[in-house]
CSV table of C-alpha atoms and ligand atoms in Angstrom, one decimal:
chain,number,residue,atom,x,y,z
G,566,MET,CA,-0.1,0.0,-0.1
G,567,ASN,CA,1.1,3.9,-0.2
G,568,ALA,CA,2.2,5.1,2.3
G,569,ASN,CA,0.9,8.3,1.7
G,570,ALA,CA,-2.3,6.5,1.9
G,571,PRO,CA,-5.1,6.3,4.7
G,572,PRO,CA,-5.6,3.0,5.5
G,573,LEU,CA,-7.8,0.9,3.1
G,574,ALA,CA,-9.0,-0.4,6.6
G,575,ASP,CA,-10.2,2.3,7.4
G,576,ALA,CA,-11.5,3.7,4.3
G,577,LEU,CA,-13.8,0.4,4.2
G,578,HIS,CA,-15.2,1.3,7.4
G,579,VAL,CA,-16.4,5.1,5.9
G,580,ALA,CA,-17.2,3.0,3.3
G,581,ALA,CA,-19.4,0.5,4.3
G,582,SER,CA,-21.5,3.0,6.8
G,583,ALA,CA,-22.3,5.3,4.1
G,584,TRP,CA,-23.2,2.1,1.9
G,585,ARG,CA,-26.1,1.4,4.6
G,586,GLY,CA,-27.0,4.8,3.8
G,587,LEU,CA,-27.1,4.2,0.4
G,588,ARG,CA,-29.4,1.3,0.7
G,589,SER,CA,-31.8,3.0,3.2
G,590,GLY,CA,-31.9,5.6,0.4
G,591,ASN,CA,-29.6,8.5,1.1
G,592,SER,CA,-27.6,9.8,-1.8
G,593,LEU,CA,-24.2,8.6,-1.4
G,594,ASP,CA,-22.0,11.6,-1.2
G,595,ARG,CA,-24.4,12.6,1.3
G,596,ALA,CA,-24.4,9.3,3.0
G,597,LEU,CA,-20.2,9.2,2.5
G,598,ALA,CA,-20.5,12.8,4.4
G,599,ALA,CA,-22.7,11.3,7.1
G,600,ALA,CA,-19.7,8.6,7.6
G,601,MET,CA,-16.5,10.4,7.8
G,602,ASP,CA,-18.4,13.0,10.4
G,603,GLU,CA,-19.2,9.9,12.2
G,604,PHE,CA,-15.6,8.1,11.9
G,605,THR,CA,-14.1,11.7,12.9
G,606,SER,CA,-16.8,12.0,15.7
G,607,ALA,CA,-15.4,8.7,17.0
G,608,THR,CA,-11.9,8.7,16.9
G,609,PRO,CA,-9.2,10.9,18.8
G,610,VAL,CA,-6.8,11.9,16.4
G,611,PRO,CA,-7.8,13.9,13.3
G,612,PRO,CA,-8.2,10.8,10.1
G,613,HIS,CA,-5.5,11.2,7.8
G,614,PRO,CA,-6.2,14.4,5.1
G,615,ARG,CA,-6.9,11.8,2.1
G,616,LEU,CA,-9.3,9.9,4.0
G,617,ALA,CA,-12.4,11.0,2.8
G,618,ALA,CA,-11.2,10.2,-1.1
G,619,ALA,CA,-10.5,7.2,-0.1
G,620,ALA,CA,-13.5,6.1,1.5
G,621,LYS,CA,-15.5,8.0,-1.3
G,622,ASP,CA,-13.3,6.0,-4.3
G,623,VAL,CA,-14.1,2.5,-2.2
G,624,ALA,CA,-18.0,3.7,-2.0
G,625,TYR,CA,-18.3,4.6,-5.7
G,626,THR,CA,-16.5,1.3,-7.1
G,627,ALA,CA,-18.9,-0.8,-5.1
G,628,THR,CA,-21.9,0.9,-6.3
G,629,ARG,CA,-20.4,0.7,-10.1
G,630,HIS,CA,-20.8,-3.0,-9.0
G,631,LEU,CA,-24.1,-3.1,-6.3
G,632,ALA,CA,-26.1,-6.4,-8.2
G,633,LEU,CA,-23.7,-8.4,-8.6
G,634,ILE,CA,-22.2,-7.7,-5.0
G,635,GLU,CA,-25.8,-8.5,-3.7
G,636,ALA,CA,-26.5,-11.3,-5.9
G,637,MET,CA,-22.9,-13.0,-4.9
G,638,LEU,CA,-23.3,-12.1,-1.0
G,639,GLU,CA,-26.7,-14.2,-1.5
G,640,LYS,CA,-25.3,-16.8,-2.5
G,641,LEU,CA,-22.0,-16.5,-0.5
G,642,ALA,CA,-23.8,-16.4,3.1
G,643,HIS,CA,-26.3,-18.8,3.7
G,644,ARG,CA,-27.6,-17.1,5.7
G,645,ALA,CA,-28.2,-13.1,5.8
G,646,PRO,CA,-25.0,-11.0,8.1
G,647,HIS,CA,-25.7,-8.4,10.1
G,648,PRO,CA,-26.6,-4.8,8.4
G,649,ALA,CA,-22.8,-4.0,9.2
G,650,VAL,CA,-21.3,-7.3,8.4
G,651,ALA,CA,-23.1,-7.0,5.3
G,652,ALA,CA,-21.8,-3.3,4.2
G,653,LEU,CA,-18.3,-4.0,4.7
G,654,LEU,CA,-18.1,-7.6,2.9
G,655,ALA,CA,-20.8,-5.7,0.4
G,656,VAL,CA,-17.5,-2.6,-0.3
G,657,THR,CA,-14.6,-5.4,0.2
G,658,LEU,CA,-16.5,-7.8,-2.8
G,659,GLY,CA,-16.3,-4.0,-4.5
G,660,GLN,CA,-12.3,-3.9,-4.0
G,661,LEU,CA,-11.5,-7.1,-5.4
G,662,LEU,CA,-14.0,-6.8,-8.7
G,663,ALA,CA,-12.1,-4.1,-9.6
G,664,PRO,CA,-8.4,-5.0,-8.3
G,665,ARG,CA,-6.4,-1.7,-7.0
G,666,HIS,CA,-4.5,-3.9,-4.6
G,667,ALA,CA,-3.0,-6.9,-3.9
G,668,THR,CA,-6.5,-9.6,-3.0
G,669,TYR,CA,-4.3,-10.6,0.4
G,670,VAL,CA,-4.1,-6.4,1.6
G,671,VAL,CA,-7.5,-6.2,0.8
G,672,VAL,CA,-8.9,-9.4,2.9
G,673,ASP,CA,-6.6,-8.9,6.0
G,674,GLN,CA,-8.1,-4.6,5.7
G,675,ALA,CA,-11.5,-6.0,5.7
G,676,VAL,CA,-10.4,-8.1,8.5
G,677,GLN,CA,-9.4,-5.1,10.6
G,678,ALA,CA,-11.8,-3.0,9.6
G,679,ALA,CA,-14.1,-5.8,11.1
G,680,LYS,CA,-12.3,-6.2,14.4
G,681,ALA,CA,-12.2,-2.6,15.2
G,682,GLN,CA,-16.0,-2.2,15.7
G,683,GLY,CA,-18.0,-3.6,17.7
G,684,GLU,CA,-21.0,-3.8,16.0
G,685,THR,CA,-18.0,-6.4,13.3
G,686,ARG,CA,-15.9,-7.7,15.9
G,687,ALA,CA,-17.8,-11.0,16.3
G,688,ALA,CA,-18.3,-11.6,12.7
G,689,SER,CA,-13.9,-10.9,11.7
G,690,GLY,CA,-14.2,-14.4,11.4
G,691,PHE,CA,-16.5,-14.6,9.1
G,692,VAL,CA,-15.6,-11.5,7.2
G,693,ASN,CA,-12.8,-13.5,6.0
G,694,ALA,CA,-14.6,-17.5,5.2
G,695,VAL,CA,-17.1,-15.3,3.2
G,696,LEU,CA,-13.8,-13.3,1.5
G,697,ARG,CA,-11.3,-16.0,1.3
G,698,ASN,CA,-14.4,-18.0,-0.5
G,699,ALA,CA,-15.7,-15.2,-3.1
G,700,LEU,CA,-12.3,-15.2,-4.3
G,701,ARG,CA,-12.5,-19.0,-5.0
G,702,ARG,CA,-15.9,-19.0,-6.8
G,703,MET,CA,-15.4,-15.3,-8.5
G,704,PRO,CA,-14.9,-15.8,-12.1
G,705,THR,CA,-17.4,-18.5,-11.5
G,706,LEU,CA,-19.9,-16.6,-9.9
G,707,ARG,CA,-19.4,-14.1,-11.7
G,708,ALA,CA,-20.3,-15.0,-14.9
G,709,GLU,CA,-23.4,-17.1,-13.5
G,710,LEU,CA,-24.9,-14.5,-11.9
G,711,GLU,CA,-23.9,-12.0,-15.5
G,712,GLN,CA,-26.8,-13.5,-17.2
G,713,GLN,CA,-29.0,-11.6,-15.1
G,714,PRO,CA,-29.7,-8.3,-17.1
G,715,THR,CA,-30.0,-6.3,-13.4
G,716,VAL,CA,-26.2,-7.7,-12.7
G,717,ALA,CA,-25.4,-7.4,-16.2
G,718,PHE,CA,-26.6,-3.7,-16.8
G,719,ASN,CA,-25.9,-2.7,-12.6
G,720,ALA,CA,-29.8,-1.2,-12.2
G,721,PRO,CA,-32.7,-2.7,-11.3
G,722,ARG,CA,-34.9,-4.3,-13.7
G,723,TRP,CA,-37.8,-0.8,-14.3
G,724,TRP,CA,-35.2,1.4,-15.4
G,725,ILE,CA,-33.7,-1.2,-18.0
G,726,ASP,CA,-36.9,-1.2,-18.9
G,727,ARG,CA,-37.4,2.7,-19.1
G,728,LEU,CA,-34.4,2.9,-21.6
G,729,ARG,CA,-35.3,0.1,-23.2
G,730,GLU,CA,-39.1,2.1,-23.7
G,731,ALA,CA,-36.6,4.9,-24.7
G,732,GLU,CA,-33.8,3.9,-27.2
G,733,PRO,CA,-34.8,0.5,-28.2
G,734,ALA,CA,-31.8,0.0,-30.4
G,735,HIS,CA,-29.0,1.6,-28.0
G,736,PHE,CA,-30.3,0.6,-24.6
G,737,ALA,CA,-27.4,-1.9,-24.0
G,738,GLN,CA,-25.0,0.2,-25.4
G,739,ILE,CA,-25.7,3.2,-23.0
G,740,LEU,CA,-26.5,1.0,-19.9
G,741,GLN,CA,-22.9,-0.9,-20.5
G,742,LEU,CA,-21.7,2.8,-20.7
G,743,GLN,CA,-23.5,3.8,-17.3
G,744,ARG,CA,-21.2,1.4,-15.3
G,745,GLN,CA,-17.9,3.7,-17.6
G,746,LEU,CA,-15.9,5.8,-14.8
G,747,PRO,CA,-16.9,9.1,-15.7
G,748,PRO,CA,-14.5,11.1,-18.7
G,749,LEU,CA,-13.0,14.4,-16.2
G,750,VAL,CA,-14.3,17.7,-19.1
G,751,LEU,CA,-13.6,21.1,-19.1
G,752,ARG,CA,-14.9,24.3,-21.3
G,753,VAL,CA,-12.5,27.3,-21.7
G,754,ASN,CA,-13.3,30.2,-21.1
G,755,ARG,CA,-13.1,31.5,-24.5
G,756,ARG,CA,-12.4,35.2,-23.3
G,757,ARG,CA,-9.7,34.3,-21.0
G,758,ASP,CA,-7.8,31.4,-23.4
G,759,SER,CA,-8.5,29.7,-26.9
G,760,VAL,CA,-9.4,26.1,-26.9
G,761,GLU,CA,-6.1,25.8,-29.1
G,762,ALA,CA,-4.0,27.9,-26.4
G,763,TYR,CA,-5.2,26.0,-23.9
G,764,LEU,CA,-4.4,22.3,-24.8
G,765,GLN,CA,-1.3,23.9,-25.7
G,766,ARG,CA,-1.2,25.0,-21.9
G,767,LEU,CA,-1.5,21.3,-20.9
G,768,GLN,CA,0.7,19.9,-23.8
G,769,SER,CA,3.6,22.0,-21.9
G,770,GLU,CA,2.6,20.5,-18.5
G,771,GLY,CA,2.2,17.5,-19.4
G,772,ILE,CA,-1.5,16.6,-18.8
G,773,GLU,CA,-2.4,14.7,-21.6
G,774,ALA,CA,-5.9,16.3,-22.8
G,775,SER,CA,-8.0,16.1,-25.9
G,776,ARG,CA,-10.8,19.0,-27.6
G,777,VAL,CA,-13.6,16.8,-27.5
G,778,GLY,CA,-16.4,19.7,-28.5
G,779,PRO,CA,-16.6,23.4,-29.2
G,780,THR,CA,-14.9,24.7,-25.9
G,781,ALA,CA,-15.2,21.2,-24.3
G,782,VAL,CA,-11.7,19.7,-23.5
G,783,TRP,CA,-11.3,16.3,-22.2
G,784,LEU,CA,-8.5,15.1,-19.6
G,785,HIS,CA,-7.5,12.1,-20.1
G,786,THR,CA,-6.7,11.4,-16.6
G,787,PRO,CA,-8.8,13.2,-14.2
G,788,LEU,CA,-7.5,15.7,-11.8
G,789,PRO,CA,-8.7,17.3,-8.9
G,790,VAL,CA,-9.4,20.5,-9.2
G,791,ALA,CA,-6.7,22.1,-7.4
G,792,ASP,CA,-4.5,20.9,-9.9
G,793,ILE,CA,-6.0,21.3,-12.7
G,794,PRO,CA,-4.1,24.5,-14.8
G,795,GLY,CA,-6.0,28.0,-14.9
G,796,PHE,CA,-8.7,26.5,-12.6
G,797,ALA,CA,-9.1,28.7,-9.8
G,798,ALA,CA,-7.9,31.5,-12.3
G,799,GLY,CA,-11.8,31.6,-14.0
G,800,ASP,CA,-9.5,29.8,-17.5
G,801,VAL,CA,-12.0,26.2,-17.2
G,802,SER,CA,-14.8,24.9,-15.5
G,803,VAL,CA,-15.6,21.5,-15.2
G,804,GLN,CA,-18.7,21.2,-16.8
G,805,ASP,CA,-19.7,18.1,-19.2
G,806,ALA,CA,-20.0,18.4,-23.2
G,807,GLY,CA,-22.9,17.8,-23.5
G,808,ALA,CA,-23.8,20.1,-20.9
G,809,GLN,CA,-22.2,22.7,-22.4
G,810,LEU,CA,-23.9,22.5,-25.4
G,811,ALA,CA,-27.1,24.0,-24.0
G,812,VAL,CA,-25.9,27.8,-24.7
G,813,GLN,CA,-23.8,27.0,-27.4
G,814,LEU,CA,-28.0,25.7,-29.2
G,815,LEU,CA,-30.2,28.2,-27.5
G,816,GLN,CA,-28.3,31.0,-29.9
G,817,VAL,CA,-28.1,33.8,-27.2
G,818,GLU,CA,-26.9,37.2,-28.8
G,819,ASP,CA,-25.6,40.3,-27.6
G,820,GLY,CA,-26.9,42.3,-25.0
G,821,MET,CA,-30.3,40.4,-24.4
G,822,ARG,CA,-32.2,39.8,-21.4
G,823,VAL,CA,-31.6,35.9,-20.5
G,824,LEU,CA,-33.6,33.8,-17.9
G,825,ASP,CA,-31.3,30.9,-16.4
G,826,ALA,CA,-34.4,28.7,-14.6
G,827,CYS,CA,-33.0,25.9,-12.6
G,828,ALA,CA,-29.2,27.4,-12.3
G,829,ALA,CA,-27.4,26.2,-9.4
G,830,PRO,CA,-24.3,25.3,-9.5
G,831,GLY,CA,-24.4,28.1,-12.2
G,832,GLY,CA,-22.4,26.3,-15.5
G,833,LYS,CA,-24.6,27.7,-17.4
G,834,THR,CA,-25.0,30.7,-16.4
G,835,ALA,CA,-21.5,31.8,-16.2
G,836,GLN,CA,-21.6,30.0,-19.5
G,837,LEU,CA,-23.4,32.4,-20.9
G,838,ALA,CA,-21.8,35.3,-19.9
G,839,GLU,CA,-18.8,33.9,-21.6
G,840,ILE,CA,-20.6,33.5,-25.2
G,841,ALA,CA,-22.1,37.7,-25.3
G,842,ASP,CA,-21.4,40.4,-24.3
G,843,ASN,CA,-23.8,42.7,-22.1
G,844,LEU,CA,-26.6,40.3,-21.2
G,845,THR,CA,-28.6,41.1,-18.5
G,846,ILE,CA,-28.9,37.4,-16.7
G,847,ASP,CA,-31.2,36.3,-14.3
G,848,ALA,CA,-30.2,33.3,-12.8
G,849,VAL,CA,-33.0,31.9,-10.7
G,850,GLU,CA,-32.3,28.5,-8.3
G,851,VAL,CA,-35.1,27.3,-5.3
G,852,ASP,CA,-32.8,26.3,-3.0
G,853,ALA,CA,-30.5,28.6,-0.9
G,854,VAL,CA,-27.5,26.6,-0.4
G,855,ARG,CA,-27.0,25.6,-4.1
G,856,ALA,CA,-27.2,29.0,-4.6
G,857,GLU,CA,-24.3,30.0,-2.8
G,858,ARG,CA,-22.2,27.8,-5.5
G,859,ILE,CA,-23.4,29.9,-8.1
G,860,GLU,CA,-22.0,32.9,-6.1
G,861,GLU,CA,-18.4,31.3,-6.4
G,862,ASN,CA,-18.7,30.0,-10.0
G,863,LEU,CA,-19.5,34.1,-10.7
G,864,ARG,CA,-16.7,34.8,-8.6
G,865,ARG,CA,-14.3,32.8,-9.7
G,866,THR,CA,-15.6,32.7,-13.4
G,867,HIS,CA,-15.2,36.6,-13.7
G,868,ALA,CA,-18.4,36.5,-15.3
G,869,ARG,CA,-20.1,39.9,-13.2
G,870,GLY,CA,-17.3,40.9,-16.1
G,871,HIS,CA,-19.3,40.9,-18.5
G,872,ALA,CA,-23.1,40.4,-17.8
G,873,LEU,CA,-25.6,41.7,-15.2
G,874,ILE,CA,-26.6,39.0,-13.5
G,875,ARG,CA,-29.6,38.9,-10.9
G,876,LEU,CA,-29.0,35.9,-8.7
G,877,LEU,CA,-32.7,35.2,-7.5
G,878,VAL,CA,-33.2,32.5,-5.1
G,879,ALA,CA,-36.8,31.8,-5.6
G,880,ASP,CA,-39.5,28.6,-7.1
G,881,ALA,CA,-38.7,29.3,-10.9
G,882,ALA,CA,-42.9,28.0,-11.1
G,883,GLN,CA,-43.7,31.7,-9.4
G,884,PRO,CA,-42.3,33.8,-12.1
G,885,ALA,CA,-44.6,36.0,-9.7
G,886,ARG,CA,-42.2,36.7,-7.1
G,887,TYR,CA,-38.8,36.9,-9.0
G,888,ALA,CA,-39.6,37.8,-12.9
G,889,HIS,CA,-38.2,41.4,-14.0
G,890,GLY,CA,-40.3,41.8,-17.1
G,891,ARG,CA,-40.0,39.7,-20.6
G,892,TYR,CA,-37.5,38.0,-22.1
G,893,GLN,CA,-35.5,37.3,-24.9
G,894,ARG,CA,-34.7,33.5,-23.7
G,895,ILE,CA,-35.2,31.2,-21.6
G,896,LEU,CA,-33.2,28.7,-20.2
G,897,LEU,CA,-34.5,26.1,-18.5
G,898,ASP,CA,-33.0,23.4,-16.7
G,899,ALA,CA,-34.5,20.9,-15.2
G,900,PRO,CA,-34.8,18.9,-12.5
G,901,CYS,CA,-34.9,15.2,-13.8
G,902,THR,CA,-34.1,11.3,-13.3
G,903,ALA,CA,-30.1,12.4,-13.9
G,904,SER,CA,-30.8,8.9,-15.6
G,905,GLY,CA,-28.2,10.1,-18.5
G,906,ILE,CA,-25.6,10.7,-15.3
G,907,VAL,CA,-24.9,7.3,-14.0
G,908,ARG,CA,-21.7,7.4,-14.8
G,909,ARG,CA,-21.7,10.4,-12.5
G,910,HIS,CA,-23.7,9.0,-9.7
G,911,PRO,CA,-23.8,5.1,-10.6
G,912,ASP,CA,-26.4,5.7,-6.8
G,913,ILE,CA,-29.6,7.4,-9.2
G,914,PRO,CA,-31.0,3.9,-10.3
G,915,TRP,CA,-30.8,2.8,-6.7
G,916,LEU,CA,-32.3,5.7,-5.4
G,917,ARG,CA,-35.2,6.3,-8.1
G,918,ARG,CA,-38.5,4.7,-7.7
G,919,PRO,CA,-40.4,3.9,-10.7
G,920,ALA,CA,-43.0,6.4,-9.6
G,921,ASP,CA,-40.6,9.8,-9.5
G,922,VAL,CA,-40.1,9.2,-13.6
G,923,ALA,CA,-43.9,10.3,-13.3
G,924,GLN,CA,-43.8,13.0,-10.4
G,925,LEU,CA,-41.0,14.7,-12.5
G,926,ALA,CA,-41.9,15.0,-15.7
G,927,THR,CA,-45.8,16.6,-14.0
G,928,LEU,CA,-42.9,19.2,-12.3
G,929,GLN,CA,-40.9,19.9,-15.7
G,930,GLY,CA,-44.5,20.7,-17.4
G,931,ARG,CA,-45.3,22.8,-14.6
G,932,LEU,CA,-42.1,24.5,-14.5
G,933,LEU,CA,-42.5,24.9,-18.9
G,934,ASP,CA,-46.3,26.8,-18.4
G,935,ALA,CA,-45.5,28.5,-16.3
G,936,LEU,CA,-42.0,29.9,-17.7
G,937,TRP,CA,-43.9,30.7,-21.1
G,938,PRO,CA,-45.6,33.7,-20.7
G,939,LEU,CA,-42.7,35.7,-19.3
G,940,LEU,CA,-40.8,35.0,-22.9
G,941,GLU,CA,-41.9,37.6,-25.4
G,942,PRO,CA,-43.4,36.8,-29.0
G,943,ALA,CA,-39.8,36.0,-31.1
G,944,GLY,CA,-38.9,34.6,-28.2
G,945,ARG,CA,-36.6,31.2,-27.8
G,946,LEU,CA,-37.0,28.7,-24.7
G,947,LEU,CA,-34.7,26.1,-24.8
G,948,TYR,CA,-35.7,22.9,-22.6
G,949,VAL,CA,-32.8,20.3,-21.5
G,950,VAL,CA,-33.3,17.8,-18.9
G,951,CYS,CA,-29.8,15.2,-18.3
G,952,SER,CA,-32.0,12.0,-19.1
G,953,VAL,CA,-32.5,9.9,-21.3
G,954,PHE,CA,-35.9,8.6,-20.8
G,955,ALA,CA,-38.7,9.3,-23.0
G,956,GLU,CA,-40.9,11.0,-20.1
G,957,GLU,CA,-38.2,13.4,-20.0
G,958,GLY,CA,-37.5,14.5,-23.1
G,959,PRO,CA,-39.5,13.4,-26.5
G,960,ARG,CA,-42.6,13.1,-24.4
G,961,GLN,CA,-42.8,16.2,-22.2
G,962,ALA,CA,-41.8,18.0,-25.3
G,963,GLU,CA,-45.0,17.0,-27.2
G,964,THR,CA,-47.8,18.0,-24.5
G,965,PHE,CA,-46.0,20.8,-23.9
G,966,ALA,CA,-46.5,22.4,-28.1
G,967,SER,CA,-50.4,20.6,-28.0
G,968,ARG,CA,-50.3,22.9,-24.1
G,969,HIS,CA,-49.3,26.3,-26.3
G,970,ALA,CA,-50.7,27.1,-29.5
G,971,ASP,CA,-48.5,29.5,-29.3
G,972,ALA,CA,-45.5,27.3,-29.2
G,973,ARG,CA,-43.2,26.5,-32.3
G,974,PRO,CA,-40.8,23.9,-32.4
G,975,LEU,CA,-37.5,25.8,-34.1
G,976,ALA,CA,-35.3,23.7,-35.2
G,977,LEU,CA,-31.8,23.7,-33.4
G,978,PRO,CA,-28.7,25.5,-34.5
G,979,GLY,CA,-26.7,22.8,-36.2
G,980,ILE,CA,-28.6,19.5,-35.9
G,981,GLY,CA,-31.9,20.7,-38.8
G,982,GLU,CA,-34.5,19.4,-35.8
G,983,SER,CA,-36.3,20.6,-32.5
G,984,GLN,CA,-35.3,17.7,-30.5
G,985,LEU,CA,-32.1,16.2,-29.6
G,986,ARG,CA,-31.8,13.2,-28.1
G,987,LEU,CA,-28.4,12.8,-26.8
G,988,PRO,CA,-27.1,9.4,-25.3
G,989,PRO,CA,-24.1,9.5,-23.9
G,990,ALA,CA,-21.3,8.9,-25.5
G,991,HIS,CA,-17.2,7.8,-25.7
G,992,GLY,CA,-15.9,8.5,-28.7
G,993,SER,CA,-13.1,9.3,-29.9
G,994,ARG,CA,-12.6,12.4,-32.3
G,995,TRP,CA,-14.7,15.2,-32.4
G,996,LEU,CA,-15.1,16.5,-35.9
G,997,HIS,CA,-17.1,19.5,-35.5
G,998,GLY,CA,-20.2,18.8,-35.2
G,999,LEU,CA,-21.5,17.0,-31.7
G,1000,PRO,CA,-19.5,16.8,-28.9
G,1001,SER,CA,-18.2,12.9,-28.9
G,1002,VAL,CA,-16.8,12.6,-25.2
G,1003,HIS,CA,-20.6,13.8,-22.9
G,1004,ASP,CA,-23.4,12.7,-20.9
G,1005,GLY,CA,-26.8,11.9,-21.8
G,1006,PHE,CA,-29.6,14.6,-22.2
G,1007,PHE,CA,-32.6,16.0,-24.2
G,1008,PHE,CA,-32.1,19.7,-25.7
G,1009,THR,CA,-35.3,21.1,-27.4
G,1010,MET,CA,-36.2,24.4,-28.4
G,1011,PHE,CA,-39.8,26.2,-29.0
G,1012,GLU,CA,-39.9,29.8,-30.6
G,1013,LYS,CA,-43.2,31.9,-29.5
G,1014,THR,CA,-45.1,32.9,-32.5
Z,869,SAM,C1,-29.6,20.1,-13.5
Z,869,SAM,S1,-29.5,21.1,-12.7
Z,869,SAM,C2,-29.0,23.0,-12.9
Z,869,SAM,C3,-27.8,22.7,-13.2
Z,869,SAM,C4,-27.1,24.4,-13.7
Z,869,SAM,N1,-27.7,24.8,-15.1
Z,869,SAM,C5,-26.2,24.4,-14.2
Z,869,SAM,O1,-25.6,24.0,-15.4
Z,869,SAM,O2,-25.0,24.6,-13.8
Z,869,SAM,C6,-31.9,21.8,-11.6
Z,869,SAM,C7,-31.6,22.9,-10.6
Z,869,SAM,O3,-32.8,23.3,-10.3
Z,869,SAM,C8,-32.8,23.6,-9.1
Z,869,SAM,N2,-34.5,23.2,-8.9
Z,869,SAM,C9,-35.3,22.3,-8.4
Z,869,SAM,N3,-37.0,23.0,-8.5
Z,869,SAM,C10,-36.9,24.0,-9.1
Z,869,SAM,C11,-37.8,25.1,-9.4
Z,869,SAM,N4,-38.7,25.0,-8.9
Z,869,SAM,N5,-37.0,26.6,-9.2
Z,869,SAM,C12,-35.7,26.7,-8.9
Z,869,SAM,N6,-35.1,25.8,-9.1
Z,869,SAM,C13,-35.4,24.8,-9.0
Z,869,SAM,C14,-32.3,22.9,-8.5
Z,869,SAM,O4,-32.3,22.5,-7.0
Z,869,SAM,C15,-30.8,22.2,-8.9
Z,869,SAM,O5,-29.9,23.0,-8.6
C-alpha cells in the first residue's frame, strides 16, 4: 500500500457506513459525508487528510457493481449477516472486483476493519471466510450472475425497461457505458484563452487531453480541481461537453435579457456570460444552499465583468416572486431523474423509484407552463434535461406543444430538428458536430409566435 494513503481498513469502514446510508435511501455523497463525520467524532486523532477521498473511491467502486455484489452475497452467506457486516463485505467485494490492491491486502484490511468496530468484531472470522470463498469462486460466480440483466447492467429491472422503451436500439450500449468511470471534461472560457492555446498549455505541463466539443477539453486522466491549470483563475470550468451544448444551442445575442430558470451550481449562468456581451441574466434557483455555489462560480469565472447578473432564490414556477419583465431567451435546465449521468452518479438507479419519473415529468411540465408567459414574442425557450427517459424528453416536448398554440418547435442550430436526444457517448474524435465524449441529455427549443 502507498505510504501516503490512509489505511484501507479505515476507508472500508467509512465506505461501509456510507453503503448502509445508500441502501436506506440516501444519496451516496450525503451518506459519505455523514459517515466521515461519524468516523471523525469517534476517533481521538484527526483522520488522515485523504481518508474522505479514499472512502469515496471505495464506495463508488462498490456502487458500480451493486447488483453483482448483492447477488454474490446471497450466494456466499447462507443467512443474512448483520447489516454492518453485510455492508463491510459489500464494499470489500467491490475492491476485489475492481482490483487496486493485492487481494491478500484487501482481505486482511477488511478483517482489521471488522475487528475495529463493536458491531462487526464478533464476525471478523466470518468476514475472512466469506471473502476467501468469494475469491475462490469469483470467476464462475461472476459469469453465472452476469446472465441476469440487472447484474449485467447494474440497474433495477424497471430502470432497464424504461431505457429500452426510450432507446430500443441503443439501451444496452447506454447501460454498459453508464458502468464506466465518468470523463473529466472542461469548458474553456474563451474570454481568457482559446481552446488551442489551452491544449498547448496542458501539453507543456505534461497533461494528456483532447478537444471533444467546441469549447470542451477532455483530460484523459482525472485531476483534482486544485491541480487543473487555470481552474482557480477562471480560465476553465468543469462541465460535461453535452451540458456545454445547451448554452450554445440557445443562440444568445449581445445585450439580450435571459432567464436561467434552474441555475445552480451556475455552470450555464457563467457560460452565458462567456459567449455574449452585456447580457442581463436572471439566475433563479429554489435551493438557497445550492444558490451559494452559483455566486462562487460567477466570482471565479469573472462573469459579472461581462453581464448584469441577478441571482434570485425563488421557485421558478412562481414568476410573480422574481421575474423582471419578459425575456428574449429562457433556459430551463430542469430537475430530472438524471438518468443520463449515471456514470457520474452510479447511485441514481438505486435511489429512484418508478413513480419518480412521472412525478418529475409533472414538475417539468409545471415549470414549462409557468415560464412560457415570461417569453417575449419571437423569444426562444430551450428545455434541457440530463435524462434519457422518454417521459422527460420527447413526450414532455409533445405535451407542452399541445398545450400552447403559440409554441412553435424551432430547429436547433446545426441539428436541423427541434429535438436532440443525446445518449451518453465516449467517441474518439470531435469532428465539428456534436461533442464526442459526453453525458446523456435531451434538448428541445420553442419559439413564441
Ligand atoms: C439540472 S440542475 C441545474 C444545473 C445548472 N443549470 C448548471 O448548469 O449548473 C437543476 C437545478 O434546479 C433546481 N430547481 C429544482 N426545482 C426548482 C424550481 N422549482 N425553481 C428553481 N430551481 C429549481 C435544483 O435545485 C437544481 O439546482
